[in-house]
mmCIF file with all atom_site columns, C-alpha atoms in Angstrom:
data_model
loop_
_atom_site.group_PDB
_atom_site.id
_atom_site.type_symbol
_atom_site.label_atom_id
_atom_site.label_alt_id
_atom_site.label_comp_id
_atom_site.label_asym_id
_atom_site.label_entity_id
_atom_site.label_seq_id
_atom_site.pdbx_PDB_ins_code
_atom_site.Cartn_x
_atom_site.Cartn_y
_atom_site.Cartn_z
_atom_site.occupancy
_atom_site.B_iso_or_equiv
_atom_site.pdbx_formal_charge
_atom_site.auth_seq_id
_atom_site.auth_comp_id
_atom_site.auth_asym_id
_atom_site.auth_atom_id
_atom_site.pdbx_PDB_model_num
ATOM 1   C CA . MET D 1 1   ? 25.257 -131.361 -49.834 1.00 81.00 ? 1   MET D CA 1
ATOM 2   C CA . PRO D 1 2   ? 24.721 -135.122 -50.254 1.00 89.00 ? 2   PRO D CA 1
ATOM 3   C CA . LYS D 1 3   ? 24.419 -136.586 -53.733 1.00 96.00 ? 3   LYS D CA 1
ATOM 4   C CA . THR D 1 4   ? 20.625 -136.838 -54.026 1.00 98.00 ? 4   THR D CA 1
ATOM 5   C CA . VAL D 1 5   ? 18.067 -138.632 -56.195 1.00 98.00 ? 5   VAL D CA 1
ATOM 6   C CA . PHE D 1 6   ? 14.671 -136.958 -56.426 1.00 98.00 ? 6   PHE D CA 1
ATOM 7   C CA . VAL D 1 7   ? 11.769 -139.223 -57.395 1.00 98.00 ? 7   VAL D CA 1
ATOM 8   C CA . THR D 1 8   ? 8.475  -137.696 -58.504 1.00 98.00 ? 8   THR D CA 1
ATOM 9   C CA . VAL D 1 9   ? 5.144  -139.093 -59.651 1.00 96.00 ? 9   VAL D CA 1
ATOM 10  C CA . GLY D 1 10  ? 3.392  -135.716 -59.801 1.00 92.00 ? 10  GLY D CA 1
ATOM 11  C CA . THR D 1 11  ? -0.199 -135.809 -58.579 1.00 91.00 ? 11  THR D CA 1
ATOM 12  C CA . THR D 1 12  ? -0.760 -139.294 -60.019 1.00 88.00 ? 12  THR D CA 1
ATOM 13  C CA . GLN D 1 13  ? -0.871 -142.726 -58.438 1.00 91.00 ? 13  GLN D CA 1
ATOM 14  C CA . PHE D 1 14  ? 2.238  -144.609 -59.515 1.00 95.00 ? 14  PHE D CA 1
ATOM 15  C CA . ASP D 1 15  ? 2.966  -146.839 -56.527 1.00 96.00 ? 15  ASP D CA 1
ATOM 16  C CA . GLU D 1 16  ? 4.887  -149.279 -58.713 1.00 97.00 ? 16  GLU D CA 1
ATOM 17  C CA . LEU D 1 17  ? 7.604  -146.661 -59.308 1.00 97.00 ? 17  LEU D CA 1
ATOM 18  C CA . ILE D 1 18  ? 7.875  -145.761 -55.612 1.00 97.00 ? 18  ILE D CA 1
ATOM 19  C CA . GLN D 1 19  ? 7.991  -149.445 -54.625 1.00 96.00 ? 19  GLN D CA 1
ATOM 20  C CA . THR D 1 20  ? 10.640 -150.155 -57.264 1.00 97.00 ? 20  THR D CA 1
ATOM 21  C CA . VAL D 1 21  ? 12.878 -147.289 -56.117 1.00 96.00 ? 21  VAL D CA 1
ATOM 22  C CA . CYS D 1 22  ? 12.640 -148.577 -52.526 1.00 94.00 ? 22  CYS D CA 1
ATOM 23  C CA . THR D 1 23  ? 13.757 -152.133 -53.356 1.00 94.00 ? 23  THR D CA 1
ATOM 24  C CA . SER D 1 24  ? 17.104 -153.268 -52.004 1.00 92.00 ? 24  SER D CA 1
ATOM 25  C CA . ASP D 1 25  ? 18.362 -153.822 -55.586 1.00 95.00 ? 25  ASP D CA 1
ATOM 26  C CA . VAL D 1 26  ? 17.734 -150.205 -56.595 1.00 96.00 ? 26  VAL D CA 1
ATOM 27  C CA . THR D 1 27  ? 18.943 -148.672 -53.328 1.00 95.00 ? 27  THR D CA 1
ATOM 28  C CA . GLU D 1 28  ? 22.144 -150.751 -53.528 1.00 95.00 ? 28  GLU D CA 1
ATOM 29  C CA . THR D 1 29  ? 22.686 -149.640 -57.130 1.00 97.00 ? 29  THR D CA 1
ATOM 30  C CA . LEU D 1 30  ? 22.197 -145.993 -56.197 1.00 97.00 ? 30  LEU D CA 1
ATOM 31  C CA . THR D 1 31  ? 24.589 -146.314 -53.252 1.00 96.00 ? 31  THR D CA 1
ATOM 32  C CA . SER D 1 32  ? 27.200 -147.970 -55.475 1.00 96.00 ? 32  SER D CA 1
ATOM 33  C CA . ARG D 1 33  ? 26.922 -144.969 -57.803 1.00 97.00 ? 33  ARG D CA 1
ATOM 34  C CA . GLY D 1 34  ? 27.619 -142.575 -54.929 1.00 96.00 ? 34  GLY D CA 1
ATOM 35  C CA . TYR D 1 35  ? 24.101 -141.395 -54.100 1.00 97.00 ? 35  TYR D CA 1
ATOM 36  C CA . GLU D 1 36  ? 23.495 -140.756 -50.406 1.00 96.00 ? 36  GLU D CA 1
ATOM 37  C CA . LYS D 1 37  ? 19.894 -139.589 -50.266 1.00 96.00 ? 37  LYS D CA 1
ATOM 38  C CA . ILE D 1 38  ? 16.551 -140.244 -51.969 1.00 96.00 ? 38  ILE D CA 1
ATOM 39  C CA . VAL D 1 39  ? 13.733 -137.700 -51.743 1.00 97.00 ? 39  VAL D CA 1
ATOM 40  C CA . ILE D 1 40  ? 10.407 -139.168 -52.874 1.00 97.00 ? 40  ILE D CA 1
ATOM 41  C CA . GLN D 1 41  ? 7.349  -137.158 -53.893 1.00 97.00 ? 41  GLN D CA 1
ATOM 42  C CA . ARG D 1 42  ? 4.757  -139.939 -53.854 1.00 95.00 ? 42  ARG D CA 1
ATOM 43  C CA . GLY D 1 43  ? 1.668  -138.082 -55.099 1.00 94.00 ? 43  GLY D CA 1
ATOM 44  C CA . ASN D 1 44  ? -1.763 -139.573 -54.509 1.00 92.00 ? 44  ASN D CA 1
ATOM 45  C CA . GLY D 1 45  ? -0.659 -143.187 -54.358 1.00 91.00 ? 45  GLY D CA 1
ATOM 46  C CA . ASN D 1 46  ? -1.375 -145.621 -51.545 1.00 92.00 ? 46  ASN D CA 1
ATOM 47  C CA . PHE D 1 47  ? 2.175  -146.870 -50.962 1.00 92.00 ? 47  PHE D CA 1
ATOM 48  C CA . GLU D 1 48  ? 4.150  -145.067 -48.287 1.00 88.00 ? 48  GLU D CA 1
ATOM 49  C CA . PRO D 1 49  ? 7.824  -146.033 -48.013 1.00 87.00 ? 49  PRO D CA 1
ATOM 50  C CA . ASN D 1 50  ? 8.883  -147.278 -44.607 1.00 77.00 ? 50  ASN D CA 1
ATOM 51  C CA . ILE D 1 51  ? 11.930 -145.065 -44.413 1.00 68.00 ? 51  ILE D CA 1
ATOM 52  C CA . ASN D 1 52  ? 13.056 -146.448 -41.054 1.00 60.00 ? 52  ASN D CA 1
ATOM 53  C CA . GLU D 1 53  ? 13.341 -150.045 -42.255 1.00 52.00 ? 53  GLU D CA 1
ATOM 54  C CA . THR D 1 54  ? 15.631 -149.697 -45.244 1.00 57.00 ? 54  THR D CA 1
ATOM 55  C CA . ASP D 1 55  ? 18.325 -152.365 -45.468 1.00 62.00 ? 55  ASP D CA 1
ATOM 56  C CA . ASN D 1 56  ? 20.742 -149.762 -46.797 1.00 65.00 ? 56  ASN D CA 1
ATOM 57  C CA . GLN D 1 57  ? 22.179 -147.834 -43.844 1.00 72.00 ? 57  GLN D CA 1
ATOM 58  C CA . SER D 1 58  ? 24.269 -145.506 -46.037 1.00 82.00 ? 58  SER D CA 1
ATOM 59  C CA . LEU D 1 59  ? 21.223 -144.126 -47.859 1.00 89.00 ? 59  LEU D CA 1
ATOM 60  C CA . THR D 1 60  ? 18.786 -141.620 -46.366 1.00 91.00 ? 60  THR D CA 1
ATOM 61  C CA . ILE D 1 61  ? 15.219 -141.757 -47.659 1.00 92.00 ? 61  ILE D CA 1
ATOM 62  C CA . GLU D 1 62  ? 12.693 -138.941 -47.226 1.00 93.00 ? 62  GLU D CA 1
ATOM 63  C CA . SER D 1 63  ? 9.126  -138.965 -48.497 1.00 94.00 ? 63  SER D CA 1
ATOM 64  C CA . TYR D 1 64  ? 6.186  -136.601 -48.837 1.00 95.00 ? 64  TYR D CA 1
ATOM 65  C CA . ARG D 1 65  ? 2.878  -136.668 -50.687 1.00 94.00 ? 65  ARG D CA 1
ATOM 66  C CA . LEU D 1 66  ? 2.537  -133.263 -52.418 1.00 95.00 ? 66  LEU D CA 1
ATOM 67  C CA . LYS D 1 67  ? 3.961  -129.711 -52.280 1.00 94.00 ? 67  LYS D CA 1
ATOM 68  C CA . ASP D 1 68  ? 2.991  -126.465 -53.974 1.00 94.00 ? 68  ASP D CA 1
ATOM 69  C CA . SER D 1 69  ? 6.229  -126.653 -55.966 1.00 94.00 ? 69  SER D CA 1
ATOM 70  C CA . ILE D 1 70  ? 8.862  -129.340 -56.438 1.00 96.00 ? 70  ILE D CA 1
ATOM 71  C CA . LEU D 1 71  ? 11.322 -127.016 -58.186 1.00 96.00 ? 71  LEU D CA 1
ATOM 72  C CA . ASN D 1 72  ? 13.670 -126.787 -55.178 1.00 97.00 ? 72  ASN D CA 1
ATOM 73  C CA . ASP D 1 73  ? 13.762 -130.580 -54.902 1.00 98.00 ? 73  ASP D CA 1
ATOM 74  C CA . ILE D 1 74  ? 14.614 -130.786 -58.603 1.00 98.00 ? 74  ILE D CA 1
ATOM 75  C CA . LYS D 1 75  ? 17.334 -128.138 -58.268 1.00 97.00 ? 75  LYS D CA 1
ATOM 76  C CA . ASP D 1 76  ? 18.846 -129.882 -55.220 1.00 98.00 ? 76  ASP D CA 1
ATOM 77  C CA . ALA D 1 77  ? 18.949 -133.256 -56.972 1.00 98.00 ? 77  ALA D CA 1
ATOM 78  C CA . SER D 1 78  ? 21.912 -134.843 -58.717 1.00 98.00 ? 78  SER D CA 1
ATOM 79  C CA . LEU D 1 79  ? 19.487 -137.133 -60.585 1.00 98.00 ? 79  LEU D CA 1
ATOM 80  C CA . VAL D 1 80  ? 15.717 -137.027 -61.097 1.00 98.00 ? 80  VAL D CA 1
ATOM 81  C CA . ILE D 1 81  ? 13.615 -140.147 -61.620 1.00 98.00 ? 81  ILE D CA 1
ATOM 82  C CA . SER D 1 82  ? 10.157 -139.171 -62.831 1.00 97.00 ? 82  SER D CA 1
ATOM 83  C CA . HIS D 1 83  ? 6.886  -140.445 -64.187 1.00 94.00 ? 83  HIS D CA 1
ATOM 84  C CA . ALA D 1 84  ? 6.296  -139.483 -67.821 1.00 91.00 ? 84  ALA D CA 1
ATOM 85  C CA . GLY D 1 85  ? 4.156  -136.411 -67.159 1.00 89.00 ? 85  GLY D CA 1
ATOM 86  C CA . ALA D 1 86  ? 4.972  -133.505 -69.474 1.00 87.00 ? 86  ALA D CA 1
ATOM 87  C CA . GLY D 1 87  ? 5.107  -130.979 -66.621 1.00 89.00 ? 87  GLY D CA 1
ATOM 88  C CA . SER D 1 88  ? 7.607  -132.992 -64.589 1.00 93.00 ? 88  SER D CA 1
ATOM 89  C CA . ILE D 1 89  ? 9.724  -133.743 -67.653 1.00 93.00 ? 89  ILE D CA 1
ATOM 90  C CA . LEU D 1 90  ? 9.909  -130.142 -68.848 1.00 91.00 ? 90  LEU D CA 1
ATOM 91  C CA . GLU D 1 91  ? 10.494 -128.706 -65.364 1.00 94.00 ? 91  GLU D CA 1
ATOM 92  C CA . THR D 1 92  ? 13.431 -131.078 -64.861 1.00 96.00 ? 92  THR D CA 1
ATOM 93  C CA . LEU D 1 93  ? 14.912 -130.458 -68.310 1.00 95.00 ? 93  LEU D CA 1
ATOM 94  C CA . ASP D 1 94  ? 14.536 -126.684 -67.817 1.00 93.00 ? 94  ASP D CA 1
ATOM 95  C CA . ALA D 1 95  ? 16.543 -127.061 -64.582 1.00 95.00 ? 95  ALA D CA 1
ATOM 96  C CA . GLN D 1 96  ? 19.257 -128.878 -66.610 1.00 95.00 ? 96  GLN D CA 1
ATOM 97  C CA . LYS D 1 97  ? 19.161 -131.954 -64.371 1.00 97.00 ? 97  LYS D CA 1
ATOM 98  C CA . PRO D 1 98  ? 19.823 -135.519 -65.545 1.00 98.00 ? 98  PRO D CA 1
ATOM 99  C CA . LEU D 1 99  ? 16.482 -137.260 -65.918 1.00 98.00 ? 99  LEU D CA 1
ATOM 100 C CA . VAL D 1 100 ? 15.311 -140.863 -65.976 1.00 98.00 ? 100 VAL D CA 1
ATOM 101 C CA . VAL D 1 101 ? 11.688 -141.131 -67.124 1.00 97.00 ? 101 VAL D CA 1
ATOM 102 C CA . VAL D 1 102 ? 9.804  -144.254 -66.064 1.00 96.00 ? 102 VAL D CA 1
ATOM 103 C CA . ILE D 1 103 ? 6.612  -145.007 -67.940 1.00 92.00 ? 103 ILE D CA 1
ATOM 104 C CA . ASN D 1 104 ? 3.519  -146.331 -66.232 1.00 90.00 ? 104 ASN D CA 1
ATOM 105 C CA . GLU D 1 105 ? 2.655  -149.291 -68.412 1.00 86.00 ? 105 GLU D CA 1
ATOM 106 C CA . HIS D 1 106 ? -0.716 -149.704 -66.704 1.00 82.00 ? 106 HIS D CA 1
ATOM 107 C CA . LEU D 1 107 ? -2.185 -146.488 -68.137 1.00 77.00 ? 107 LEU D CA 1
ATOM 108 C CA . MET D 1 108 ? -4.579 -146.981 -71.028 1.00 60.00 ? 108 MET D CA 1
ATOM 109 C CA . GLY D 1 109 ? -3.790 -144.956 -74.164 1.00 66.00 ? 109 GLY D CA 1
ATOM 110 C CA . ASN D 1 110 ? -0.549 -143.767 -72.608 1.00 66.00 ? 110 ASN D CA 1
ATOM 111 C CA . HIS D 1 111 ? 0.239  -140.555 -74.516 1.00 71.00 ? 111 HIS D CA 1
ATOM 112 C CA . GLN D 1 112 ? 3.180  -139.968 -72.184 1.00 72.00 ? 112 GLN D CA 1
ATOM 113 C CA . ILE D 1 113 ? 5.198  -142.638 -73.946 1.00 80.00 ? 113 ILE D CA 1
ATOM 114 C CA . GLU D 1 114 ? 5.492  -140.523 -77.113 1.00 82.00 ? 114 GLU D CA 1
ATOM 115 C CA . LEU D 1 115 ? 6.914  -137.451 -75.364 1.00 83.00 ? 115 LEU D CA 1
ATOM 116 C CA . GLY D 1 116 ? 9.385  -139.426 -73.247 1.00 86.00 ? 116 GLY D CA 1
ATOM 117 C CA . SER D 1 117 ? 10.394 -141.615 -76.173 1.00 87.00 ? 117 SER D CA 1
ATOM 118 C CA . GLN D 1 118 ? 11.074 -138.655 -78.476 1.00 87.00 ? 118 GLN D CA 1
ATOM 119 C CA . LEU D 1 119 ? 13.101 -136.788 -75.853 1.00 92.00 ? 119 LEU D CA 1
ATOM 120 C CA . HIS D 1 120 ? 15.051 -140.015 -75.263 1.00 94.00 ? 120 HIS D CA 1
ATOM 121 C CA . LEU D 1 121 ? 15.741 -140.366 -78.995 1.00 93.00 ? 121 LEU D CA 1
ATOM 122 C CA . ASP D 1 122 ? 16.973 -136.762 -78.950 1.00 93.00 ? 122 ASP D CA 1
ATOM 123 C CA . ARG D 1 123 ? 19.252 -137.762 -76.017 1.00 96.00 ? 123 ARG D CA 1
ATOM 124 C CA . HIS D 1 124 ? 17.765 -135.313 -73.495 1.00 96.00 ? 124 HIS D CA 1
ATOM 125 C CA . LEU D 1 125 ? 16.752 -138.035 -71.011 1.00 97.00 ? 125 LEU D CA 1
ATOM 126 C CA . LEU D 1 126 ? 16.875 -141.736 -70.269 1.00 98.00 ? 126 LEU D CA 1
ATOM 127 C CA . PHE D 1 127 ? 13.665 -143.735 -70.674 1.00 95.00 ? 127 PHE D CA 1
ATOM 128 C CA . THR D 1 128 ? 12.585 -147.048 -69.130 1.00 96.00 ? 128 THR D CA 1
ATOM 129 C CA . ASN D 1 129 ? 9.879  -148.975 -67.304 1.00 95.00 ? 129 ASN D CA 1
ATOM 130 C CA . CYS D 1 130 ? 9.806  -150.167 -63.693 1.00 97.00 ? 130 CYS D CA 1
ATOM 131 C CA . SER D 1 131 ? 11.061 -153.672 -64.446 1.00 97.00 ? 131 SER D CA 1
ATOM 132 C CA . GLU D 1 132 ? 14.171 -152.322 -66.213 1.00 98.00 ? 132 GLU D CA 1
ATOM 133 C CA . LEU D 1 133 ? 14.881 -149.337 -63.928 1.00 98.00 ? 133 LEU D CA 1
ATOM 134 C CA . ASN D 1 134 ? 17.608 -151.030 -61.900 1.00 98.00 ? 134 ASN D CA 1
ATOM 135 C CA . ASN D 1 135 ? 19.454 -152.213 -65.020 1.00 98.00 ? 135 ASN D CA 1
ATOM 136 C CA . LEU D 1 136 ? 19.301 -148.725 -66.506 1.00 98.00 ? 136 LEU D CA 1
ATOM 137 C CA . LEU D 1 137 ? 20.629 -147.188 -63.265 1.00 98.00 ? 137 LEU D CA 1
ATOM 138 C CA . LYS D 1 138 ? 23.518 -149.687 -63.197 1.00 98.00 ? 138 LYS D CA 1
ATOM 139 C CA . ASP D 1 139 ? 24.527 -148.993 -66.796 1.00 97.00 ? 139 ASP D CA 1
ATOM 140 C CA . MET D 1 140 ? 23.588 -145.326 -67.294 1.00 97.00 ? 140 MET D CA 1
ATOM 141 C CA . ASP D 1 141 ? 26.124 -142.845 -68.597 1.00 97.00 ? 141 ASP D CA 1
ATOM 142 C CA . LEU D 1 142 ? 24.760 -139.399 -67.821 1.00 97.00 ? 142 LEU D CA 1
ATOM 143 C CA . SER D 1 143 ? 27.512 -137.774 -69.892 1.00 96.00 ? 143 SER D CA 1
ATOM 144 C CA . THR D 1 144 ? 25.702 -138.922 -73.058 1.00 96.00 ? 144 THR D CA 1
ATOM 145 C CA . LEU D 1 145 ? 22.707 -136.677 -72.326 1.00 97.00 ? 145 LEU D CA 1
ATOM 146 C CA . LYS D 1 146 ? 22.387 -133.451 -74.298 1.00 95.00 ? 146 LYS D CA 1
ATOM 147 C CA . PRO D 1 147 ? 21.121 -130.254 -72.642 1.00 93.00 ? 147 PRO D CA 1
ATOM 148 C CA . PHE D 1 148 ? 17.571 -129.271 -73.514 1.00 89.00 ? 148 PHE D CA 1
ATOM 149 C CA . GLU D 1 149 ? 17.182 -125.708 -74.764 1.00 79.00 ? 149 GLU D CA 1
ATOM 150 C CA . THR D 1 150 ? 15.160 -124.062 -72.024 1.00 69.00 ? 150 THR D CA 1
ATOM 151 C CA . GLY D 1 151 ? 12.433 -121.564 -72.646 1.00 61.00 ? 151 GLY D CA 1
ATOM 152 C CA . ASN D 1 152 ? 12.289 -122.269 -76.364 1.00 61.00 ? 152 ASN D CA 1
ATOM 153 C CA . PRO D 1 153 ? 8.619  -122.668 -77.319 1.00 66.00 ? 153 PRO D CA 1
ATOM 154 C CA . ILE D 1 154 ? 9.537  -123.212 -80.975 1.00 69.00 ? 154 ILE D CA 1
ATOM 155 C CA . LYS D 1 155 ? 11.598 -126.298 -80.119 1.00 70.00 ? 155 LYS D CA 1
ATOM 156 C CA . PHE D 1 156 ? 8.813  -127.627 -77.903 1.00 69.00 ? 156 PHE D CA 1
ATOM 157 C CA . LYS D 1 157 ? 6.281  -126.998 -80.698 1.00 71.00 ? 157 LYS D CA 1
ATOM 158 C CA . CYS D 1 158 ? 8.520  -128.908 -83.114 1.00 75.00 ? 158 CYS D CA 1
ATOM 159 C CA . HIS D 1 159 ? 8.691  -131.834 -80.664 1.00 71.00 ? 159 HIS D CA 1
ATOM 160 C CA . LEU D 1 160 ? 4.900  -131.846 -80.359 1.00 72.00 ? 160 LEU D CA 1
ATOM 161 C CA . ASP D 1 161 ? 4.452  -131.570 -84.133 1.00 77.00 ? 161 ASP D CA 1
ATOM 162 C CA . LYS D 1 162 ? 6.826  -134.514 -84.613 1.00 77.00 ? 162 LYS D CA 1
ATOM 163 C CA . LEU D 1 163 ? 4.982  -136.552 -81.981 1.00 73.00 ? 163 LEU D CA 1
ATOM 164 C CA . LEU D 1 164 ? 1.587  -135.837 -83.494 1.00 75.00 ? 164 LEU D CA 1
ATOM 165 C CA . GLY D 1 165 ? 2.762  -136.558 -87.038 1.00 78.00 ? 165 GLY D CA 1
ATOM 166 C CA . PHE D 1 166 ? 2.517  -133.018 -88.391 1.00 74.00 ? 166 PHE D CA 1
ATOM 167 C CA . GLN D 1 167 ? 6.179  -133.080 -89.517 1.00 67.00 ? 167 GLN D CA 1
#
């Protein structure tokens, strides 16, 4: 099975992330790190990657809008790049996959920043924005990430309490 990056934006519109992942800088970085395939779940955005015109001939790119479940794509991935939605984050961490969370800086009152930031501080994921994604991918050391305890509602409650200032 090829070393695969799965990119998800959930049901949102986050064209900036999809466009960033499809740049020659990012695709070259991913290729240099041994990735051979990108699978993109592009949600309800307007941007559709032109998968036939990539400059990088050693990288396969596939794209779709939505599916009933993305769990198989997450499980098949060597790396997941995701928007900061709680569902996507927790599903990826439950699958014990390395995760890069990219915040959408154009959202007003972006509550997603707190969850992603806290899980980054706890070393469960890497956290960035679109403009810094390529630099993070170049320099990332996935061995520094700590596994997230799956199926532990107490730990999740503690994270939420910490985020909301109850602890």
